[in-house]
XYZ file of C-alpha atoms in Angstrom:
745
model
C 44.198 110.112 30.269
C 44.769 113.665 31.868
C 42.660 116.934 30.491
C 43.979 120.462 31.187
C 41.368 122.490 29.995
C 41.905 126.566 29.522
C 38.612 128.269 28.831
C 40.026 131.596 28.441
C 41.607 130.105 25.339
C 39.354 127.820 25.101
C 41.973 125.779 24.336
C 42.049 121.743 25.736
C 45.311 120.072 26.227
C 45.211 115.955 26.424
C 46.931 112.768 25.974
C 45.617 109.589 24.032
C 47.004 106.490 23.786
C 47.582 105.649 19.740
C 47.809 102.218 18.079
C 49.042 101.573 14.936
C 52.099 103.062 14.992
C 54.956 100.501 13.709
C 58.247 102.854 13.349
C 59.433 106.194 14.510
C 58.363 106.941 10.881
C 54.717 106.258 11.640
C 54.843 108.121 15.043
C 56.323 111.532 12.447
C 53.465 110.612 10.249
C 50.953 110.694 13.346
C 52.318 114.007 14.338
C 52.185 115.478 11.001
C 48.660 114.513 10.612
C 47.269 115.949 13.923
C 49.153 119.084 13.824
C 47.677 119.721 10.483
C 44.081 118.996 11.252
C 41.871 121.923 11.360
C 41.442 123.258 14.900
C 44.665 121.353 16.332
C 47.036 124.198 18.366
C 49.960 121.576 18.520
C 50.599 117.866 18.318
C 53.608 116.083 20.055
C 53.745 112.111 19.566
C 56.027 109.617 22.043
C 56.873 106.814 19.690
C 58.264 105.200 23.110
C 55.231 105.364 25.192
C 52.754 104.935 22.399
C 50.769 108.115 23.559
C 50.276 111.624 21.820
C 50.042 114.742 23.548
C 47.345 117.172 21.460
C 46.591 120.494 22.231
C 42.953 121.768 20.485
C 40.218 123.889 20.382
C 37.128 123.091 21.960
C 35.205 123.384 18.800
C 36.400 119.966 17.813
C 35.714 116.690 19.538
C 38.112 113.850 20.063
C 36.432 111.711 17.858
C 37.045 113.726 15.048
C 40.914 113.673 16.007
C 39.959 109.727 16.334
C 38.551 109.774 12.919
C 41.496 111.711 10.882
C 43.759 108.938 12.198
C 41.756 106.396 11.272
C 41.806 107.485 7.975
C 45.281 106.482 7.853
C 45.441 103.090 9.758
C 46.017 104.887 12.884
C 43.578 104.765 16.258
C 42.973 106.612 19.416
C 41.671 104.996 22.578
C 39.001 106.987 23.656
C 35.885 106.722 26.381
C 37.345 103.634 28.381
C 38.199 103.411 31.971
C 41.597 102.246 31.720
C 43.065 103.558 28.278
C 46.590 102.000 29.391
C 45.301 98.299 30.129
C 43.250 98.848 26.324
C 46.305 99.957 24.734
C 48.457 96.792 26.088
C 45.627 94.616 25.331
C 45.571 96.103 21.794
C 49.701 95.718 21.267
C 49.393 92.537 22.740
C 46.628 91.261 20.010
C 48.891 93.195 16.776
C 52.148 91.298 18.080
C 50.784 87.755 17.887
C 48.764 89.358 14.679
C 52.431 90.049 13.261
C 54.097 86.562 14.667
C 51.708 84.438 13.017
C 51.621 86.334 9.525
C 55.550 86.389 10.224
C 55.570 82.300 10.549
C 53.066 81.798 8.061
C 54.792 83.466 5.273
C 58.162 82.053 6.552
C 56.151 78.302 5.814
C 55.011 78.980 2.542
C 58.379 81.147 1.246
C 60.547 78.192 1.873
C 58.971 76.151 -1.074
C 58.930 78.935 -2.950
C 62.747 79.984 -2.479
C 63.984 76.636 -3.423
C 62.317 76.197 -6.752
C 63.565 79.539 -7.078
C 67.027 78.789 -6.980
C 67.251 75.596 -7.711
C 64.439 74.240 -10.145
C 63.515 77.902 -12.050
C 63.126 76.379 -15.292
C 60.895 73.532 -13.915
C 57.683 74.866 -15.612
C 55.094 73.463 -12.780
C 57.265 74.733 -10.237
C 56.447 78.537 -11.671
C 52.604 77.575 -11.177
C 53.427 76.469 -7.722
C 55.206 79.423 -6.901
C 52.740 81.616 -7.943
C 49.527 79.490 -5.842
C 52.250 80.193 -2.990
C 52.943 83.719 -3.450
C 49.617 85.003 -3.485
C 48.426 84.127 0.443
C 51.996 85.544 1.163
C 51.717 88.475 -0.361
C 48.020 90.162 -0.162
C 46.888 87.500 3.129
C 50.281 87.877 4.891
C 51.807 90.785 3.776
C 48.396 92.548 2.848
C 49.694 95.050 5.814
C 52.229 96.492 3.723
C 49.804 97.187 0.358
C 46.792 98.245 2.562
C 49.826 100.877 4.381
C 50.921 102.371 1.734
C 47.550 102.518 -0.279
C 46.550 105.173 2.941
C 50.516 106.779 2.471
C 50.258 107.859 -1.056
C 46.501 108.817 -0.443
C 48.088 111.440 1.484
C 50.912 112.063 -0.798
C 53.370 110.193 1.899
C 56.001 107.291 2.090
C 57.312 105.440 3.967
C 58.869 101.606 3.963
C 55.866 99.982 2.888
C 55.844 102.100 0.033
C 58.825 100.359 -1.687
C 58.128 96.826 -0.323
C 54.613 97.450 -1.934
C 56.354 98.580 -4.601
C 58.906 96.357 -5.206
C 57.368 92.923 -4.398
C 53.814 93.896 -6.054
C 56.043 95.046 -9.513
C 58.050 91.798 -9.012
C 55.155 89.955 -8.657
C 52.934 91.345 -11.765
C 56.077 90.453 -13.537
C 56.109 87.167 -12.970
C 52.631 86.887 -12.970
C 52.716 87.893 -16.814
C 55.669 85.724 -17.812
C 53.943 82.846 -15.955
C 50.664 83.080 -17.934
C 52.545 84.352 -21.085
C 56.448 83.378 -21.141
C 55.667 83.311 -25.557
C 55.553 87.279 -25.332
C 59.608 86.856 -24.134
C 60.696 84.206 -26.050
C 59.225 85.822 -28.894
C 62.069 88.584 -28.295
C 64.344 86.011 -27.493
C 64.550 86.803 -24.334
C 63.986 84.179 -21.041
C 60.608 85.064 -19.390
C 62.273 84.711 -15.917
C 59.823 84.918 -12.658
C 60.815 86.336 -9.524
C 58.681 84.860 -6.813
C 61.140 84.457 -4.351
C 62.551 87.881 -3.964
C 58.826 89.049 -3.619
C 57.948 86.782 -1.212
C 61.254 86.298 0.527
C 61.021 90.693 1.137
C 58.124 89.954 2.593
C 59.001 87.249 4.926
C 61.922 89.231 6.066
C 60.578 92.463 6.816
C 58.110 90.940 8.861
C 60.450 89.599 10.682
C 61.867 92.970 11.231
C 58.820 94.159 12.507
C 58.175 91.075 14.631
C 61.058 91.844 16.449
C 60.505 95.257 17.072
C 57.184 94.775 18.504
C 58.067 92.142 20.888
C 60.963 94.943 22.339
C 57.900 97.322 23.184
C 56.019 94.697 24.253
C 56.159 94.816 28.086
C 56.693 99.346 28.004
C 53.943 100.240 31.031
C 54.328 97.123 32.427
C 56.298 99.101 35.257
C 53.305 101.517 35.599
C 51.066 98.695 36.405
C 53.160 96.947 38.857
C 53.377 100.777 40.557
C 49.773 101.025 40.215
C 49.671 97.415 42.233
C 51.597 98.340 45.247
C 48.359 99.995 46.514
C 45.827 97.739 47.791
C 42.206 98.075 45.900
C 40.407 97.872 49.349
C 41.539 99.566 52.825
C 39.868 98.983 56.846
C 38.858 102.440 58.001
C 37.534 103.188 61.589
C 33.461 104.460 61.562
C 31.812 104.912 65.004
C 34.555 102.339 66.545
C 33.834 99.755 64.173
C 36.374 98.756 61.462
C 35.216 98.462 58.165
C 36.479 97.721 54.923
C 35.969 100.374 52.184
C 37.148 100.580 48.611
C 40.515 102.850 48.864
C 38.538 105.240 46.219
C 36.041 105.992 49.220
C 38.801 106.953 51.231
C 38.992 110.505 52.476
C 41.089 112.934 54.219
C 40.905 112.560 58.065
C 39.556 108.776 58.152
C 41.075 106.945 60.782
C 42.935 103.540 58.782
C 43.817 100.378 60.786
C 46.999 98.563 59.372
C 47.211 94.905 60.366
C 50.902 92.711 59.860
C 52.114 92.385 56.974
C 49.334 94.707 55.468
C 50.703 97.296 52.652
C 49.632 100.995 53.487
C 46.662 102.225 51.415
C 47.684 106.175 51.638
C 49.519 108.917 53.368
C 48.723 109.213 56.974
C 50.142 110.530 60.336
C 50.287 107.563 62.956
C 47.955 108.263 65.994
C 48.402 104.969 67.979
C 50.264 101.862 67.742
C 54.060 101.239 67.317
C 55.828 99.096 64.112
C 58.578 98.519 61.773
C 57.510 99.729 58.225
C 59.514 98.743 54.830
C 60.178 101.868 52.922
C 62.565 100.387 50.563
C 60.105 101.796 47.813
C 60.791 105.150 48.909
C 64.304 105.224 51.141
C 65.766 102.169 49.017
C 67.164 101.078 52.151
C 66.729 97.374 53.312
C 66.137 98.195 56.871
C 62.748 98.748 57.770
C 62.386 101.979 59.869
C 60.078 102.393 63.513
C 57.610 103.652 63.594
C 55.024 105.654 66.480
C 52.634 107.292 67.101
C 52.984 110.649 65.082
C 55.384 109.165 62.655
C 54.132 109.547 59.182
C 53.435 106.660 56.873
C 53.721 106.240 53.100
C 51.186 104.383 50.511
C 52.649 101.358 49.057
C 55.254 100.826 51.786
C 54.441 97.277 53.446
C 53.967 97.160 57.379
C 55.645 94.458 59.048
C 54.777 92.658 62.425
C 53.174 95.406 64.529
C 49.465 96.755 64.494
C 48.684 100.589 64.245
C 46.013 103.309 63.211
C 46.503 106.151 61.271
C 44.979 109.607 59.701
C 44.795 109.899 56.028
C 46.214 113.087 55.291
C 46.797 112.609 51.643
C 44.535 110.621 48.742
C 44.500 109.633 45.554
C 46.726 111.540 43.079
C 48.277 113.249 45.992
C 50.231 110.272 47.760
C 53.734 109.883 47.531
C 52.623 106.724 45.519
C 51.058 108.448 42.932
C 53.608 111.114 42.175
C 56.300 108.678 41.744
C 53.985 106.756 39.058
C 53.089 110.491 37.698
C 56.677 111.095 37.985
C 57.728 107.855 35.720
C 55.258 108.291 33.372
C 56.264 111.826 32.387
C 59.841 110.655 32.293
C 59.148 108.194 29.965
C 57.061 110.501 28.099
C 59.426 113.395 28.043
C 62.468 111.131 26.166
C 62.013 112.104 21.977
C 62.404 108.535 20.715
C 65.311 107.417 19.209
C 64.589 108.059 15.634
C 66.068 105.315 13.857
C 68.247 105.572 11.233
C 67.177 103.232 9.108
C 63.932 105.455 8.827
C 65.570 108.878 8.480
C 67.713 107.487 5.543
C 64.587 105.481 4.039
C 62.175 108.863 3.858
C 64.844 109.807 1.162
C 65.532 106.685 0.162
C 62.432 105.560 -1.394
C 60.797 108.314 -3.189
C 64.316 108.676 -4.544
C 64.609 105.108 -5.850
C 60.960 105.449 -7.089
C 62.307 108.887 -9.001
C 65.006 106.272 -10.810
C 62.876 103.591 -11.373
C 60.350 105.639 -13.346
C 63.537 107.897 -15.126
C 65.002 104.688 -16.308
C 61.901 103.617 -17.715
C 61.320 106.965 -19.380
C 65.127 107.153 -20.732
C 64.471 104.088 -21.790
C 61.779 104.831 -23.779
C 62.814 107.696 -25.604
C 66.379 106.226 -26.387
C 66.006 102.623 -26.535
C 65.678 102.003 -29.993
C 63.709 99.101 -31.450
C 63.444 97.502 -27.756
C 62.903 100.660 -25.943
C 59.960 98.718 -24.094
C 61.458 95.720 -23.490
C 64.468 97.382 -22.160
C 62.297 99.978 -20.463
C 60.323 97.006 -19.099
C 63.520 95.111 -17.578
C 65.678 98.062 -16.404
C 62.723 99.696 -14.542
C 61.989 96.623 -12.588
C 65.755 95.599 -11.784
C 65.931 99.001 -10.356
C 63.091 98.572 -7.757
C 64.019 95.075 -6.484
C 67.865 95.743 -6.216
C 66.803 98.509 -4.428
C 64.603 96.335 -2.224
C 64.856 97.200 1.592
C 65.188 93.927 2.396
C 68.912 94.129 3.985
C 68.156 97.816 5.014
C 65.138 96.198 6.925
C 67.819 93.486 8.446
C 70.804 95.607 8.969
C 69.744 96.966 12.576
C 67.962 94.305 13.840
C 70.365 91.645 12.881
C 73.032 93.752 14.563
C 70.777 93.801 17.664
C 70.024 90.265 17.876
C 73.248 89.622 18.656
C 74.211 92.011 20.811
C 71.458 91.214 23.014
C 72.786 87.332 22.453
C 76.439 88.326 23.619
C 74.817 90.524 26.924
C 72.862 87.658 27.561
C 75.900 85.480 27.450
C 77.854 88.210 29.605
C 75.041 88.046 32.281
C 73.549 91.327 30.647
C 69.896 91.769 30.016
C 68.764 94.670 26.961
C 64.983 95.464 26.391
C 65.697 97.134 23.502
C 67.694 98.657 20.707
C 67.997 102.593 22.386
C 70.087 101.809 25.315
C 72.724 99.929 22.283
C 72.625 102.851 20.301
C 73.210 105.309 23.508
C 75.352 102.983 25.352
C 78.529 104.420 23.672
C 77.688 107.996 23.815
C 77.135 107.851 27.996
C 80.332 109.980 29.750
C 78.344 110.175 33.455
C 77.612 107.253 35.368
C 75.213 107.726 38.401
C 75.067 105.256 40.680
C 72.618 104.186 43.538
C 74.566 102.655 46.828
C 71.892 99.789 48.445
C 72.139 96.933 46.510
C 74.164 98.419 43.561
C 77.264 99.597 45.280
C 76.640 97.317 48.213
C 74.913 94.043 48.900
C 71.774 95.423 49.962
C 71.286 92.972 52.903
C 72.070 94.493 56.336
C 75.402 92.012 58.054
C 77.173 91.829 61.882
C 80.562 92.262 60.731
C 82.025 93.014 64.163
C 80.664 91.605 67.525
C 82.896 92.380 70.706
C 82.642 91.319 73.466
C 83.460 92.588 77.283
C 86.305 91.266 79.321
C 85.961 88.463 81.498
C 82.458 87.797 80.665
C 81.076 84.277 79.864
C 80.552 84.729 76.251
C 78.930 81.482 74.917
C 76.086 81.925 78.091
C 75.510 85.053 77.057
C 75.524 84.644 73.318
C 72.954 82.096 73.683
C 70.614 84.767 75.854
C 71.278 87.408 73.019
C 70.208 85.118 70.448
C 66.496 83.980 71.791
C 66.061 87.937 72.823
C 67.136 88.952 69.035
C 65.384 85.805 68.076
C 61.860 87.113 69.550
C 62.036 91.113 68.302
C 60.734 92.766 65.615
C 63.476 94.574 64.274
C 65.140 94.223 61.224
C 68.572 94.859 62.878
C 67.572 91.648 64.853
C 67.646 89.190 61.757
C 71.309 90.001 60.871
C 72.140 89.143 64.629
C 70.423 85.795 64.654
C 71.675 84.888 61.015
C 75.277 85.223 62.453
C 75.114 83.670 65.617
C 73.279 80.811 63.939
C 76.395 80.546 61.954
C 78.642 80.421 64.780
C 76.433 77.811 66.436
C 74.941 79.516 69.082
C 71.267 77.584 70.484
C 68.984 79.740 72.411
C 67.584 79.588 75.980
C 64.581 79.906 77.863
C 63.195 83.890 78.559
C 60.603 84.670 81.054
C 59.538 88.110 79.777
C 59.932 90.094 76.847
C 59.666 94.043 76.301
C 59.891 96.156 73.109
C 61.160 99.553 74.703
C 59.928 102.094 71.852
C 62.704 103.842 69.779
C 65.424 101.999 71.549
C 65.509 98.156 71.805
C 64.079 95.373 74.206
C 64.201 94.099 77.541
C 64.033 90.284 78.679
C 64.490 88.198 82.007
C 66.103 84.814 82.074
C 65.204 82.052 84.409
C 67.256 83.289 86.946
C 65.153 87.067 87.130
C 68.033 88.179 85.386
C 67.505 91.716 82.785
C 69.076 91.916 80.028
C 69.202 94.759 77.148
C 69.694 94.903 73.584
C 69.330 98.460 71.815
C 70.492 101.458 70.927
C 72.843 104.031 72.657
C 69.752 106.100 74.348
C 68.552 103.271 75.629
C 71.929 102.648 77.385
C 72.177 105.702 78.374
C 68.642 105.921 79.616
C 68.780 102.391 81.809
C 72.336 104.235 83.614
C 74.452 101.597 82.711
C 78.266 101.064 82.412
C 79.912 101.158 78.825
C 83.448 100.781 79.412
C 85.942 102.896 77.466
C 87.416 100.091 75.175
C 83.858 99.400 74.199
C 82.888 103.113 73.978
C 86.035 103.575 71.794
C 85.269 100.310 69.614
C 81.803 101.487 68.854
C 82.514 105.377 67.901
C 84.954 103.904 65.339
C 82.630 101.677 63.924
C 80.413 104.395 63.858
C 82.631 106.770 62.061
C 82.756 103.631 59.431
C 78.974 104.314 58.621
C 78.370 101.196 60.519
C 75.282 100.999 62.455
C 76.044 99.793 66.428
C 73.351 97.724 68.866
C 74.333 97.220 72.522
C 73.708 94.031 74.719
C 74.235 94.879 78.387
C 72.719 93.332 81.645
C 71.374 95.237 84.115
C 74.807 97.117 85.299
C 77.361 96.807 82.571
C 77.484 96.637 78.812
C 78.272 93.366 77.761
C 78.952 93.544 73.986
C 78.928 95.967 71.194
C 77.322 95.145 67.413
C 78.329 96.319 64.094
C 75.873 96.248 61.363
C 77.116 97.330 58.114
C 75.624 96.972 54.424
C 79.232 95.338 52.636
C 80.158 96.303 49.770
C 79.991 94.093 46.702
C 83.765 92.754 45.925
C 83.056 93.693 42.233
C 82.289 97.416 43.141
C 85.462 99.200 43.682
C 87.271 97.698 40.225
C 84.450 98.347 38.202
C 83.976 102.078 39.365
C 87.614 102.364 38.599
C 87.176 100.570 34.819
C 84.853 103.591 34.410
C 86.723 106.396 35.589
C 89.786 104.919 33.492
C 87.556 104.935 30.501
C 86.886 108.974 31.240
C 83.250 108.631 32.686
C 82.529 110.921 35.573
C 80.893 108.615 38.038
C 78.540 109.791 40.508
C 76.831 108.257 43.919
C 73.426 109.150 44.889
C 72.014 107.529 48.579
C 69.151 107.968 50.932
C 71.226 107.214 53.729
C 73.310 110.127 55.937
C 75.818 112.182 54.212
C 78.715 110.427 57.028
C 77.793 106.992 55.328
C 77.564 108.624 52.038
C 81.198 109.700 52.723
C 82.173 106.218 54.032
C 81.266 104.265 51.357
C 82.160 106.649 48.857
C 85.804 107.243 49.917
C 86.201 102.970 49.481
C 84.814 102.559 46.353
C 86.980 105.251 45.015
C 84.062 107.869 44.071
C 84.979 111.447 43.924
C 81.535 112.952 43.350
C 78.272 111.638 46.487
C 75.477 112.962 47.837
C 73.452 111.603 50.806
C 69.603 111.863 52.341
C 68.316 112.106 48.390
C 64.641 111.608 47.764
C 63.335 109.324 44.495
C 62.619 112.640 42.602
C 66.078 114.542 43.664
C 68.025 111.729 41.837
C 66.017 111.910 39.186
C 66.538 116.409 38.939
C 70.295 115.588 39.711
C 70.092 113.592 36.474
C 68.381 116.071 34.505
C 70.932 118.447 35.244
C 73.672 116.605 34.110
C 71.364 116.310 30.514
C 70.834 119.844 30.706
C 74.910 120.362 30.594
C 75.254 118.067 27.368
C 76.235 114.977 29.425
C 74.637 111.502 28.334
C 73.676 110.103 31.461
C 73.593 106.679 32.798
C 71.356 105.733 35.764
C 72.146 102.364 37.867
C 69.561 101.292 40.695
C 68.118 98.628 42.218
C 65.340 99.512 44.316
C 61.136 100.618 43.362
C 62.659 104.589 44.602
C 65.328 104.337 41.697
C 62.292 104.009 39.352
C 62.196 107.715 38.564
C 65.649 108.185 38.215
C 65.728 104.578 35.837
C 63.222 106.287 33.594
C 64.929 109.990 33.216
C 68.266 108.668 32.372
C 69.400 108.010 28.686
C 70.469 104.524 29.552
C 68.914 102.731 32.739
C 70.351 99.927 34.429
C 68.626 97.691 36.981
C 70.249 95.531 39.354
C 68.969 91.887 38.441
C 68.389 91.162 42.499
C 66.452 94.234 42.888
C 63.258 94.934 42.690
C 60.134 94.168 39.505
C 59.804 98.194 39.207
C 63.492 98.616 38.706
C 63.853 96.022 35.901
C 60.820 97.238 34.243
C 61.638 100.392 33.965
C 65.292 100.107 33.521
C 66.282 99.260 29.553
C 69.216 96.751 30.562
C 69.297 94.325 33.613
C 72.415 92.700 35.287
C 71.512 89.359 35.829
C 74.552 89.033 38.922
C 74.413 92.651 40.133
C 77.801 92.953 39.375
C 78.620 96.569 38.723
C 82.121 94.772 36.409
C 79.101 94.298 33.978
C 78.368 97.827 33.567
C 81.494 98.536 31.491
C 81.002 95.566 29.484
C 77.427 96.623 28.873
C 79.027 100.136 27.279
C 81.773 97.939 25.382
C 78.870 95.971 23.959
C 77.075 99.246 22.853
C 80.347 100.147 21.142
C 81.043 96.992 19.301
C 76.964 96.752 18.222
C 76.651 100.306 16.842
C 80.037 99.662 14.763
C 77.960 96.431 13.474
C 74.981 98.378 12.351
C 77.014 101.249 10.798
C 78.832 98.481 9.511
C 75.775 96.619 7.682
C 73.828 100.041 6.507
C 77.069 100.092 4.704
C 76.938 97.083 3.254
C 73.389 97.441 2.724
C 73.817 100.939 0.667
C 77.005 99.678 -1.041
C 74.846 97.328 -3.300
C 72.239 100.444 -4.330
C 74.965 102.609 -4.839
C 76.613 100.515 -7.394
C 73.734 97.749 -8.625
C 70.937 101.221 -9.174
C 72.855 102.705 -11.982
C 73.954 99.073 -13.550
C 70.249 97.743 -13.417
C 68.993 100.900 -14.717
C 71.712 99.834 -17.880
C 74.445 102.763 -17.330
C 76.549 100.157 -18.738
C 74.490 99.833 -21.482
C 76.877 101.996 -23.977
C 79.784 100.724 -22.779
C 79.643 97.167 -23.610
C 76.142 96.468 -24.287
C 75.549 95.128 -20.596
C 72.157 95.087 -19.275
C 71.461 93.621 -15.500
C 69.055 91.034 -15.822
C 66.436 91.175 -13.149
C 67.565 87.821 -11.883
C 70.623 88.575 -11.490
C 69.379 92.484 -9.739
C 67.549 89.401 -7.348
C 70.405 87.534 -6.180
C 72.562 91.073 -5.983
C 69.591 91.799 -3.436
C 69.619 88.353 -1.649
C 73.754 88.535 -1.627
C 73.296 91.998 0.470
C 71.360 90.869 2.825
C 73.219 87.637 3.581
C 76.252 89.907 3.913
C 74.409 92.003 6.575
C 73.117 88.898 7.970
C 76.821 87.635 7.849
C 78.625 90.922 9.393
C 75.954 91.094 12.102
C 77.061 87.293 13.197
C 80.707 88.294 13.412
C 80.099 90.306 16.218
C 79.669 87.131 17.906
C 82.975 86.457 18.010
C 83.795 90.172 20.048
C 85.049 89.465 23.594
C 83.820 92.257 26.199
């Protein structure tokens, strides 16, 4: 929890994790409750991150805020070492609790449903149903009644209110009819019971909440994994002796020792040694960077084969990794939660239905004649039953469930409903280059040998040299030569030339070099025009060129590149044809960015872009009113993914990117992006159709249930028929959702 205290205004600003929020309506309630609390200047709730940012007077305590929320069934996490971990643990427990309630409700509801539908006249069946209904409603479904009561105490209503009212009245009405059936029989009315309606409502609504909780269960895992990139201990030199200390004890100026394979713990500058460091979490590039004296290193990056010492310059919250974590948290927290259409409508729908039910009762009592009470009770109950939110509760989750299933069949993993709701609105797509448009693996594309050379013998020498090299590009050369069936030969010496390449001697005491153009220049090795011309041409194509030479002349030039995926160009063309603007951002140099962009048909590109620049670029597009989808694969993309409206990760990318992103393309095929956006369009259409069917029954059914046809033809809707209409509305919603399965992307 980060607190910023302003002593001049005596206002404290603090962020707290919140527990107990199960829907967007709950988030609105928490915000409203805290905003109206004495001493609170402002409160803003983020449902997506389950947190609330509060500005409050120093005269009130944090526990006062906590106690206020507790009275409504919510809670703040205070006074713990790691509030995020505590929140995750509580959410996990809550999910397991909802799962248990849903399963047991379904098990007990099934026989009640069978009895109510097929053995409704069975006298003993009523008592069996009563016995099974009590635990479903008042134990496994008690949370609906508890929450409804807490809301009622403060003159608020939500979906729990309608669930509690409809099921509670249906139960009480059925309970009365079970105990005193003669009350109705003497009046010529059959005493129906509606235990199945009450229990089915509880079961279906519990199922909806279970699906919502599952979608939110991994909200903070990305942050936890980012934090896991920093080691808990590190090795420092104290009086010339290497000692291991906790990460929290490191200070600026400490000399830190890093061995092969270890993570770099803090930011700093190398004082001695040489190595290659995997900085893909920062740059997104697969090729490790050479690090020598005076070069900078960053927390969370991974040292490879060499060892070195460096001076700590930034520690704790100042490190680049800490800044990335902070930026991801801020980007996630700054997003307004998607206000589910169901919750918006429910805010109006619930009190309206309650009002109609009461009004129905009153009108019948005033104008119902001799059977006023009987008709008043039956019609008001029928209104509540037919207006049950079961279909409303199923409208969104069933469509989402089917949409997610269709996505999985097309290698698109979808984490939550938000991405499906927004995907169809996307009009700008931002693509990372490495691992997104390209394969993310350095590959040898060309080898050009000098004329009159013994290629077989020289290839074995090249293979032997590169096999001993620490440079990441060397592995690409070795892989290519292995495919060609080249074997190794013996070397008598091997030497690394810092920042330039390597030198080796063979058994016959011949010297050979592999490295960059600077190495060739320094050693004054002859490079013929043919090889030089080809090297320049490859460099213009944004390929990395390395040279293999003897002491006298360059023997071969080798081009290494990160290949463009076969599907990239076609996928980008499809997006552009849909009227979507496509942008490419990369940490590569501008020459490489230009070459790749031109090859795949992207007009808008930018090179040498830092992670924060990517997020800023997306924010600038959003400020222009665009709905932005970001597609990336590396840890360096996590901030931009969190900032984007729709975030898509490559399945072969980093775990962090996949955790932050709302969608993951399993095959890392860009062709899946147009499919994902099309899936969003179809799913949103399905949701809207479902909501139409959920409400059409209410628009038609509620007036009929209230008795609007009675003056015309004497028809009164039996509550049993009202229950059947409610069930049919649910069936219609589910059937319409299943219809989406036949859709082709």
